[in-house]
mmCIF file of C-alpha atoms and ligand atoms in Angstrom:
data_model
loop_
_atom_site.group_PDB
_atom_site.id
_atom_site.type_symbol
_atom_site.label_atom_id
_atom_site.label_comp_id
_atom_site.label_asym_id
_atom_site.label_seq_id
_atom_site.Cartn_x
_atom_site.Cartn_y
_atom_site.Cartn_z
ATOM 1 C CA UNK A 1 19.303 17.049 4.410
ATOM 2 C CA UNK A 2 15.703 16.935 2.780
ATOM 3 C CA UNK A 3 13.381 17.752 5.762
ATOM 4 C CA UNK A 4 10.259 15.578 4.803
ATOM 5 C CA UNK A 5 8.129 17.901 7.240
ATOM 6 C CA UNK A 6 6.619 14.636 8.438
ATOM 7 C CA UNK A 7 6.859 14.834 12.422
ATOM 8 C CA UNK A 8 3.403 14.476 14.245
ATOM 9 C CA UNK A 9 1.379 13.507 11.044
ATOM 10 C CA UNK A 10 -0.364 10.993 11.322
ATOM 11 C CA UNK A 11 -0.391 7.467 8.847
ATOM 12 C CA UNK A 12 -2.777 5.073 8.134
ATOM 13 C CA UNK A 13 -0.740 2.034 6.545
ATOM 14 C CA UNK A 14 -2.871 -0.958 5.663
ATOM 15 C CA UNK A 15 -1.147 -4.171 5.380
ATOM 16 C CA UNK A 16 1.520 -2.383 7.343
ATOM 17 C CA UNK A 17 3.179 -5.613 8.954
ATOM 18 C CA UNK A 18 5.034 -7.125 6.199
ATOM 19 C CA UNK A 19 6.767 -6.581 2.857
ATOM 20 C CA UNK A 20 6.419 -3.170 1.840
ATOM 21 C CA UNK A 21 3.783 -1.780 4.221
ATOM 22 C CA UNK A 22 6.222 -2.536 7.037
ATOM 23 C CA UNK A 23 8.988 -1.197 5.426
ATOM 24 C CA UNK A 24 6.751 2.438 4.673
ATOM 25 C CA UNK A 25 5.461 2.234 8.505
ATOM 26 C CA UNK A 26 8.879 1.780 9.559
ATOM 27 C CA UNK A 27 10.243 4.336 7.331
ATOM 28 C CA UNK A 28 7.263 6.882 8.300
ATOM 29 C CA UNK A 29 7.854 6.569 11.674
ATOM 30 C CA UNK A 30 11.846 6.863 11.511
ATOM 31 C CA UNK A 31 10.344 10.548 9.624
ATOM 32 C CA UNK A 32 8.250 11.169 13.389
ATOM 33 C CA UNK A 33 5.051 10.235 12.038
ATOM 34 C CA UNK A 34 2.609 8.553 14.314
ATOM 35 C CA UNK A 35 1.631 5.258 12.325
ATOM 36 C CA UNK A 36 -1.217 2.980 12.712
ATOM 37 C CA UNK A 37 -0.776 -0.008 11.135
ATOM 38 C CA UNK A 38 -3.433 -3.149 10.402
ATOM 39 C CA UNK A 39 -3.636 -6.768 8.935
ATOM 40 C CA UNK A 40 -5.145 -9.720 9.871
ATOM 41 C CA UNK A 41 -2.232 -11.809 11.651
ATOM 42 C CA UNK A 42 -2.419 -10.510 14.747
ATOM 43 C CA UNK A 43 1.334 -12.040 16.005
ATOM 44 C CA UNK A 44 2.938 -10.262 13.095
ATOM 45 C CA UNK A 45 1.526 -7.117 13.346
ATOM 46 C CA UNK A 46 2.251 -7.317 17.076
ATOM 47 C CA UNK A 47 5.982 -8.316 16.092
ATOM 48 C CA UNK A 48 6.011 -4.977 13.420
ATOM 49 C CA UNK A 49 4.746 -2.253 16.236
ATOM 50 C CA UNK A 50 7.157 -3.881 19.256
ATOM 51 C CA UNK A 51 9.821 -3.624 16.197
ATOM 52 C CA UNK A 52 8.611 0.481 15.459
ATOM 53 C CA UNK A 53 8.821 1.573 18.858
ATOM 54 C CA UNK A 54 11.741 -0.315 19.973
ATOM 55 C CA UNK A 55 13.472 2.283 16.764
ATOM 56 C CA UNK A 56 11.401 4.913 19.005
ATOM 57 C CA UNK A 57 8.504 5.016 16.987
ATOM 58 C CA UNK A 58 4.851 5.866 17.838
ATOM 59 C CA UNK A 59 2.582 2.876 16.883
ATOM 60 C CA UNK A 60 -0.761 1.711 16.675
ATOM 61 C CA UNK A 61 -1.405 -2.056 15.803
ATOM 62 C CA UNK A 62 -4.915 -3.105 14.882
ATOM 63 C CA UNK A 63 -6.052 -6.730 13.427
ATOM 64 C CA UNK A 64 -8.190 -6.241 10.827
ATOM 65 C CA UNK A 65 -9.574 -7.727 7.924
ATOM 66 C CA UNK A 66 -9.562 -4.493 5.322
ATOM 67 C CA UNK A 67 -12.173 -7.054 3.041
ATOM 68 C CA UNK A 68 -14.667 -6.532 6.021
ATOM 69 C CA UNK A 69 -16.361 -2.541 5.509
ATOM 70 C CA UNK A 70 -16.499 -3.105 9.515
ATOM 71 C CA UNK A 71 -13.032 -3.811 9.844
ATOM 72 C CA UNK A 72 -12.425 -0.399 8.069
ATOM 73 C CA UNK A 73 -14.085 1.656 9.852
ATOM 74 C CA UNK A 74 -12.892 0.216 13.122
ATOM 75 C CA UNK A 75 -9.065 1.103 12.212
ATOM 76 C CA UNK A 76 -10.305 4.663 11.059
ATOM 77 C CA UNK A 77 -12.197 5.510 14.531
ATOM 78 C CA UNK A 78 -8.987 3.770 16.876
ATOM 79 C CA UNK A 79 -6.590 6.163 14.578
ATOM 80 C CA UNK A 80 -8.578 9.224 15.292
ATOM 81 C CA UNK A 81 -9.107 7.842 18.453
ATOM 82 C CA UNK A 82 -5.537 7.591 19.450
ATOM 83 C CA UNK A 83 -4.192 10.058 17.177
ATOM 84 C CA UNK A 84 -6.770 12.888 16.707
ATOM 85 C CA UNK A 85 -7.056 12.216 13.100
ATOM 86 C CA UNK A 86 -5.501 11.132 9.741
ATOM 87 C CA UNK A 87 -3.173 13.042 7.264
ATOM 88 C CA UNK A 88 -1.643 10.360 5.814
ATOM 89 C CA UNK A 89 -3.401 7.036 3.600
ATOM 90 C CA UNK A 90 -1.307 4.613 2.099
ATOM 91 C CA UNK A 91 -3.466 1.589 0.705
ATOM 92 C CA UNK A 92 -0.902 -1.075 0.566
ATOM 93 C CA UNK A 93 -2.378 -4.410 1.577
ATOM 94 C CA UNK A 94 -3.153 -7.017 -0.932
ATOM 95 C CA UNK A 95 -1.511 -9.917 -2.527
ATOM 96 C CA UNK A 96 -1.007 -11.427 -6.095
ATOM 97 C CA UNK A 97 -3.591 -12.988 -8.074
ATOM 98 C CA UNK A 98 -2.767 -13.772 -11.665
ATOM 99 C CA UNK A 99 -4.135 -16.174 -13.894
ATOM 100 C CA UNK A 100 -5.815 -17.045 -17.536
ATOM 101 C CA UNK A 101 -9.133 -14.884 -17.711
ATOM 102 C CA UNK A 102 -10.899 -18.693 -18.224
ATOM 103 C CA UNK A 103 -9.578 -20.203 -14.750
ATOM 104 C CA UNK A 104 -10.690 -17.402 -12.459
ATOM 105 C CA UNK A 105 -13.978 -17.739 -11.477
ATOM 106 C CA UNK A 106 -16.668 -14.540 -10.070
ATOM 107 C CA UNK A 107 -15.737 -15.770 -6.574
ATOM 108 C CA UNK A 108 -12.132 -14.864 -7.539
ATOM 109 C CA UNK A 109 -13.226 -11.517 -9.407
ATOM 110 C CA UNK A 110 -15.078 -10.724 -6.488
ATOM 111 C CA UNK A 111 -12.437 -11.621 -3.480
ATOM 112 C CA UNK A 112 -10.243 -9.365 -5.760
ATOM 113 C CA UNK A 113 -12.540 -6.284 -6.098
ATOM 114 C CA UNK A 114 -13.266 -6.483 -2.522
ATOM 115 C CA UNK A 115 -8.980 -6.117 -1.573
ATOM 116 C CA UNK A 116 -7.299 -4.294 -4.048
ATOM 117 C CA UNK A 117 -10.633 -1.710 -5.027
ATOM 118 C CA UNK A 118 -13.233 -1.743 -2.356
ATOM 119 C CA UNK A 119 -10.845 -1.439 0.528
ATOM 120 C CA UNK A 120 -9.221 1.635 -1.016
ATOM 121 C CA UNK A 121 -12.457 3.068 -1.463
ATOM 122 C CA UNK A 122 -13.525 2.758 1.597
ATOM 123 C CA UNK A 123 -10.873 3.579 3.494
ATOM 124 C CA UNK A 124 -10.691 7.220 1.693
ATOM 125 C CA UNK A 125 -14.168 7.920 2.183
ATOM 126 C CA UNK A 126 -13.574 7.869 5.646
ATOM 127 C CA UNK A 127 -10.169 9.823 5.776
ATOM 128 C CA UNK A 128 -11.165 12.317 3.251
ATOM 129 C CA UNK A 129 -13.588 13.865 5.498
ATOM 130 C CA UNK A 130 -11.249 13.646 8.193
ATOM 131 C CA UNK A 131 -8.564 15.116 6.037
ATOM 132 C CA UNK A 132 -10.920 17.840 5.099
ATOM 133 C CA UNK A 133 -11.210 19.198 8.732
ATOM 134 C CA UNK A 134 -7.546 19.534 9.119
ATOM 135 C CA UNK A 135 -7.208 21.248 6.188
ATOM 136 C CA UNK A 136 -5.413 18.737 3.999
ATOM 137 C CA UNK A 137 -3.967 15.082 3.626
ATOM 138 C CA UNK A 138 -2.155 13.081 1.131
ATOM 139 C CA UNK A 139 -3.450 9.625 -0.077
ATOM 140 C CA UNK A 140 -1.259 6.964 -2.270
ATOM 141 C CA UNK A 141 -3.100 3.978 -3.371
ATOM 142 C CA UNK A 142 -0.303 0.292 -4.380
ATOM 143 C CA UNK A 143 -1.591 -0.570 -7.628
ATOM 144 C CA UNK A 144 0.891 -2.333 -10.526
ATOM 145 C CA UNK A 145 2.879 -1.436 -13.596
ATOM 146 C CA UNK A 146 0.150 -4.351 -15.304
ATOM 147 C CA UNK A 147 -2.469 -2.016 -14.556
ATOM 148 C CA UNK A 148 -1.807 0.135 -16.970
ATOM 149 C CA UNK A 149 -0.587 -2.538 -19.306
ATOM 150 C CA UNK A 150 -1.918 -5.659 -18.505
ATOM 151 C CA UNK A 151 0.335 -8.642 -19.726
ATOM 152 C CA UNK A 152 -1.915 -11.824 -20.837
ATOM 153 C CA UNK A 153 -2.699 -14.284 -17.634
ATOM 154 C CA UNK A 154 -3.177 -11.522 -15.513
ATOM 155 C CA UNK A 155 -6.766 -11.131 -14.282
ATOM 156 C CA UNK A 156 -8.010 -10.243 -11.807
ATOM 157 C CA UNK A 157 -5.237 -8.062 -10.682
ATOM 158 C CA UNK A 158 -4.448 -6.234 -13.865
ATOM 159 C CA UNK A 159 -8.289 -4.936 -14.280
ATOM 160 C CA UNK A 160 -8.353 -4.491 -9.982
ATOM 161 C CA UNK A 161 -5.085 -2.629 -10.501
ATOM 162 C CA UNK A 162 -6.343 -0.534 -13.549
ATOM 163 C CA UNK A 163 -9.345 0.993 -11.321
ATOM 164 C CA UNK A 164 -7.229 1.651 -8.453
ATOM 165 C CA UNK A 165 -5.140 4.133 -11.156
ATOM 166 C CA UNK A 166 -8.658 5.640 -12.097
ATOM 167 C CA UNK A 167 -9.634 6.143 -8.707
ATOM 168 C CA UNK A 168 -6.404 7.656 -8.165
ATOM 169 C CA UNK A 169 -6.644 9.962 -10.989
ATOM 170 C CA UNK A 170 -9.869 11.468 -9.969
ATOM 171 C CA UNK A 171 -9.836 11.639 -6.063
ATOM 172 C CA UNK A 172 -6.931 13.598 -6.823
ATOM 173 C CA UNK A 173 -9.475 15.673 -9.321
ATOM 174 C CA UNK A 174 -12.029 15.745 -6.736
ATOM 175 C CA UNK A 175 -10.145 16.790 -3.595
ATOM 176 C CA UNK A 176 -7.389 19.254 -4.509
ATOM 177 C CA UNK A 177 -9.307 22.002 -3.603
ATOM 178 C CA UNK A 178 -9.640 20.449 -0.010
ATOM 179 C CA UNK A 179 -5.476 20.388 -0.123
ATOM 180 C CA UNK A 180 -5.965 16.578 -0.369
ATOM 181 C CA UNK A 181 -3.572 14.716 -2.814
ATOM 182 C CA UNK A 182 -4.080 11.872 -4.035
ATOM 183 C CA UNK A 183 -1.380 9.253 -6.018
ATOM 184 C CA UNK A 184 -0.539 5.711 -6.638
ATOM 185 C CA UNK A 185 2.502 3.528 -6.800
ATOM 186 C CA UNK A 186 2.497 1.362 -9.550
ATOM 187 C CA UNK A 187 5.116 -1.405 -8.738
ATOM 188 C CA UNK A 188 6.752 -3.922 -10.849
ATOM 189 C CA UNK A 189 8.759 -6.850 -8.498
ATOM 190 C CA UNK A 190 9.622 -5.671 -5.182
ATOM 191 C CA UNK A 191 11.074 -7.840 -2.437
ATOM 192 C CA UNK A 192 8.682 -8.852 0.258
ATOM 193 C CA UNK A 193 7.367 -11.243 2.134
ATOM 194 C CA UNK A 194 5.094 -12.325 -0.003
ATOM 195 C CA UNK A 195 8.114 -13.785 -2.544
ATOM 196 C CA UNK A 196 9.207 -15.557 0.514
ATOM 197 C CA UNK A 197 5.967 -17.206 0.662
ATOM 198 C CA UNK A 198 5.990 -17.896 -3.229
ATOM 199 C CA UNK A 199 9.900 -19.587 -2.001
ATOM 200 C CA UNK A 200 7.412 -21.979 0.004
ATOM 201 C CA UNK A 201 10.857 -22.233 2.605
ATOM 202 C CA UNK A 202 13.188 -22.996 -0.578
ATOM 203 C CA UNK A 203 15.979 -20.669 -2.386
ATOM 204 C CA UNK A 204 14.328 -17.058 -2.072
ATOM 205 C CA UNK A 205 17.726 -15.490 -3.376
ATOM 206 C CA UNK A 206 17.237 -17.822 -6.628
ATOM 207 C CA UNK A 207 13.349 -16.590 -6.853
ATOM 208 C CA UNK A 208 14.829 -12.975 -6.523
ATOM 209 C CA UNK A 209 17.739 -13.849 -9.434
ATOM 210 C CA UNK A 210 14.790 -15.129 -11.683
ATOM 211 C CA UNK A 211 12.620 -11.910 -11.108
ATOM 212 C CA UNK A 212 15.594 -9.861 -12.145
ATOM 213 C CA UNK A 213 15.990 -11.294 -15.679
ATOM 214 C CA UNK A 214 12.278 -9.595 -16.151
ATOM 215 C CA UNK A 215 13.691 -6.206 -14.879
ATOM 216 C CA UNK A 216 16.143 -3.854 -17.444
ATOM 217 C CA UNK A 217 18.053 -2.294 -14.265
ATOM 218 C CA UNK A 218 18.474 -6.342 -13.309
ATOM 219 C CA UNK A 219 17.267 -6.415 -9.707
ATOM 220 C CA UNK A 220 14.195 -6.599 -7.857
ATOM 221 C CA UNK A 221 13.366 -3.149 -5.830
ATOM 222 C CA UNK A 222 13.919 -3.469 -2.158
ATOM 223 C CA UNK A 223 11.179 -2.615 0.446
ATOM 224 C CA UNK A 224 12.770 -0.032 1.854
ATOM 225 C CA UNK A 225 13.462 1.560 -1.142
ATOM 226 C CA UNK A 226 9.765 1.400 -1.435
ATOM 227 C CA UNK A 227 9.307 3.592 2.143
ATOM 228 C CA UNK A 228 11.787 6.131 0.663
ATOM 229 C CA UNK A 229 9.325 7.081 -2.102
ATOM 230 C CA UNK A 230 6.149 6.587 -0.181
ATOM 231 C CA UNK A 231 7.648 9.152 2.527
ATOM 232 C CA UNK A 232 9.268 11.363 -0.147
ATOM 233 C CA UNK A 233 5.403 11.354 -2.014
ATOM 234 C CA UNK A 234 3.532 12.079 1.096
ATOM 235 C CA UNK A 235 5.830 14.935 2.453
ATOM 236 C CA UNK A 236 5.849 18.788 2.031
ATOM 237 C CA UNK A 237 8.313 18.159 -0.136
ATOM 238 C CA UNK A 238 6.368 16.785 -3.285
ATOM 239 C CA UNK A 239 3.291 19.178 -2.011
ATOM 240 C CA UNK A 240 3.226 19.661 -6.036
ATOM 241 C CA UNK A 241 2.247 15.856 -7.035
ATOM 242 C CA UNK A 242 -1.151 15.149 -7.211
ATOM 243 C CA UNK A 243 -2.620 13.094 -9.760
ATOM 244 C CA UNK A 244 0.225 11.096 -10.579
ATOM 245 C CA UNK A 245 0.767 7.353 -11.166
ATOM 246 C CA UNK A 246 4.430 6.591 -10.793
ATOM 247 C CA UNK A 247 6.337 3.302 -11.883
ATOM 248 C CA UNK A 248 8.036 1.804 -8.891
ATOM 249 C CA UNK A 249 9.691 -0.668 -11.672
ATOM 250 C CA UNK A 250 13.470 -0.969 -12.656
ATOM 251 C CA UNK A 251 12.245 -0.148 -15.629
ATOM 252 C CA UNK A 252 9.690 -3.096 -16.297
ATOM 253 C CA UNK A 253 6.378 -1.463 -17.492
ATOM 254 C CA UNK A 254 5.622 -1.132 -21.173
ATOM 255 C CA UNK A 255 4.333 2.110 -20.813
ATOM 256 C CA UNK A 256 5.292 5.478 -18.905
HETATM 257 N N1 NAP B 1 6.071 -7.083 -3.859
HETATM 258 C C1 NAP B 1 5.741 -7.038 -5.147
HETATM 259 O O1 NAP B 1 6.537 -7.400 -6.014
HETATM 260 C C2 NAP B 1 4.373 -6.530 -5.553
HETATM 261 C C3 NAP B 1 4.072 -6.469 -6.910
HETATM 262 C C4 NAP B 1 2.840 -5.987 -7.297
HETATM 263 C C5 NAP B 1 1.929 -5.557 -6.349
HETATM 264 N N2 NAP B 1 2.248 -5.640 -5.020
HETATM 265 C C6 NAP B 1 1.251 -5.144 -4.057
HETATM 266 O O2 NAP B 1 1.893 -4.413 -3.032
HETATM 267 C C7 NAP B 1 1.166 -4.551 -1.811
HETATM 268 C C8 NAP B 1 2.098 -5.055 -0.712
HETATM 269 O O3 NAP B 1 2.557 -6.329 -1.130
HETATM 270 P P1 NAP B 1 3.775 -7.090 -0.419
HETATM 271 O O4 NAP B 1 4.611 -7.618 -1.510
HETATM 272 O O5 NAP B 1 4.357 -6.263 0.634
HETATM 273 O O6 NAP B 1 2.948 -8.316 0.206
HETATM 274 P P2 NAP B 1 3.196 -9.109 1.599
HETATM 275 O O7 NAP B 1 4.632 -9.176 1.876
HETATM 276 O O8 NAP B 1 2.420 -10.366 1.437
HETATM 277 O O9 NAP B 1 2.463 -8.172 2.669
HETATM 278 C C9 NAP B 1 1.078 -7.951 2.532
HETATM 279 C C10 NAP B 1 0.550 -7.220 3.753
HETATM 280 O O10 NAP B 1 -0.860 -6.997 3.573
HETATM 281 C C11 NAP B 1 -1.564 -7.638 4.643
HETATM 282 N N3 NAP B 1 -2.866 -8.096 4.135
HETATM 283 C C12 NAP B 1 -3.102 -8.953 3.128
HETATM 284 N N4 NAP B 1 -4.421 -9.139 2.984
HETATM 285 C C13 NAP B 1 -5.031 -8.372 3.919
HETATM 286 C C14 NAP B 1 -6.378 -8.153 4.311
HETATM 287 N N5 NAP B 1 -7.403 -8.777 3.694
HETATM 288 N N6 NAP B 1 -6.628 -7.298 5.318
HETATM 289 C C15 NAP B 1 -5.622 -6.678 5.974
HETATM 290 N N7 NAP B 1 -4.333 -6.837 5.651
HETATM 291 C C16 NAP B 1 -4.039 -7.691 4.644
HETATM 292 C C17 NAP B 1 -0.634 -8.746 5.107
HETATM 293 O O11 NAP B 1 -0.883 -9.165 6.443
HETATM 294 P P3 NAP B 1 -1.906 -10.389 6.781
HETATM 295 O O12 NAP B 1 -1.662 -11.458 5.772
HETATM 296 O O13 NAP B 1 -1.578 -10.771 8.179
HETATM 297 O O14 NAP B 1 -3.296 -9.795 6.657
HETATM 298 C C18 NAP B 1 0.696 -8.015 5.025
HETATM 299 O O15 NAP B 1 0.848 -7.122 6.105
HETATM 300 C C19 NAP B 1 0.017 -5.505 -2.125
HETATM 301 O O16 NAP B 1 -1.139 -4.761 -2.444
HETATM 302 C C20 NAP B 1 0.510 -6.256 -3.341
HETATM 303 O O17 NAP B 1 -0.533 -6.791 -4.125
HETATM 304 C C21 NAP B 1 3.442 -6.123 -4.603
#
C-alpha cells in the first residue's frame, strides 16, 4: 500500500466537474483531501460535489468563470475560507481549440490566452503566497503533448499549451526554496466529457476507436487513470519531482 500522505490537504481543482478534473477531485478526495472544485455550470458541479461526499468526501463547489480574474480570486478566498488554506493546485479546466493559424482570429488567440495561460497564472499567484505560509504546496498545471511539439492546425492551443510548460518550468525554479513544486501534465487523448460533446449524442465508443489508431499503446487514457497520476504527483510520495513535464500519452508525443 503506497500511503499518498494526502489526508487533510487541501485541493484546488479547476474545471473539477467533468472529464478529468472530476475524476482528480474524486480521486483526491477518495486520498482524504478536502477538495474545492469550480466551473461555470452550476447543475454539474452541484451533481460532482453531491457525487464526492455521497463516496464520503469533503467538498466545496463554487461556479465560476476561471476567464474572469474576479472569479479567481473568489474560489481562492471561499477555499481558505472553508478550508484554512491551499496545498494543493491543479489547473485543469479548459477545452480544445485547434485550427489552421489563418482561420483563428485575435478574438480566438485572446479567449485562449485568457483559459489555458492567464487562469493558471492567476490562480498560482494567489496560492503561492498561501502555500508559502504553510510551508509548502504542490502545483500541476494540464497542458498537451502538442505543446511541446505542435502538429500543423493546431493554434491556439499548441502555443497556449507551450507557455503553460514554461511557466511550469520556472515556478518550479522560482519556488522550490519555499517547498513549493511545481509540474504539468502534458496529455495526449484522454476520455472525457468533452469527446462526448465532440460525439454531439452519436457513437462515442466509435470516436474513442478512431482516437486510438493515433495512439501506439492503441487506446485512449481513461480519466481516472488521469487522478491516479495527479494524486501520485502531488503526494509525499513524488516530494522529489519538481520541474517536470510528463506525457500523459500512450505513447503519442513526438518528443520525450
Ligand atoms: N481529454 C483530452 O483528451 C484532452 C486533451 C488535451 C488537453 N485536455 C485538457 O485537459 C483539461 C480537461 O479537459 P477535459 O477533457 O476533462 O474537458 P471536459 O470534459 O470538457 O471538462 C472541462 C472542465 O472544465 C470546466 N471549464 C471549462 N471552461 C471553464 C471556464 N472558463 N471556467 C471554469 N471552468 C471551466 C468545465 O465545466 P464548465 O463547462 O461547466 O465550465 C469542466 O468542468 C482541459 O484543460 C483540456 O483542454 C484534454
Amino acid at each position: 500500500m503506497l500511503d499518498l500522505g494526502l489526508t487533510g490537504k487541501v485541493a484546488i481543482v479547476t474545471g473539477g466537474s467533468a472529464g478529468l478534473g472530476r475524476a482528480a477531485a474524486m480521486r483526491l478526495a477518495r486520498e482524504g483531501a478536502r477538495v474545492s472544485i469550480c466551473a461555470r455550470r452550476k447543475e454539474v458541479l452541484e451533481r460532482t460535489a453531491g457525487e464526492i461526499r455521497q463516496a464520503g468526501g469533503d467538498v466545496l463547489a463554487i461556479p465560476a468563470d476561471v476567464t474572469r480574474a474576479e472569479d479567481v480570486e473568489a474560489v481562492v478566498k471561499a477555499t481558505t475560507e472553508r478550508f484554512g488554506g491551499v496545498d494543493i493546485l491543479l489547473n485543469n479546466a479548459g477545452t480544445s481549440a485547434a485550427a489552421a493559424f489563418m482561420d483563428v482570429d485575435d478574438r480566438t488567440w485572446q479567449t485562449d490566452i485568457e483559459l489555458k495561460l492567464m487562469a493558471a497564472i492567476r490562480f498560482c499567484r494567489l496560492a503561492i503566497p498561501i502555500m508559502q505560509k504553510r510551508g509548502g504546496g504542490v502545483i500541476i498545471n494540464v497542458t498537451t503533448v502538442g505543446g511541446k511539439a505542435p502538429a500543423p492546425r493546431a493554434v491556439p492551443t499548441a502555443v497556449t499549451r507551450a507557455a503553460g510548460i514554461n511557466l511550469t518550468k520556472g515556478l518550479a525554479n522560482e519556488y522550490a526554496s519555499s517547498g513549493i513544486r511545481v509540474n504539468t501534465i502534458c496529455l495526449g487523448l484522454v476520455k472525457s466529457e468533452q469527446w462526448e460533446r465532440r460525439a454531439k449524442g452519436g457513437d462515442v465508443e466509435a470516436v474513442y476507436r478512431e482516437g486510438a489508431k493515433r495512439v501506439p499503446l492503441g487506446r485512449m487514457g481513461e480519466a481516472e487513470e488521469f487522478g491516479d497520476l495527479v494524486a501520485f504527483l502531488v503526494s509525499a510520495r513524488a516530494a522529489f519531482i519538481t520541474g517536470t513535464a510528463i506525457n500523459f500519452d500512450g505513447g503519442m508525443g513526438a518528443v520525450v
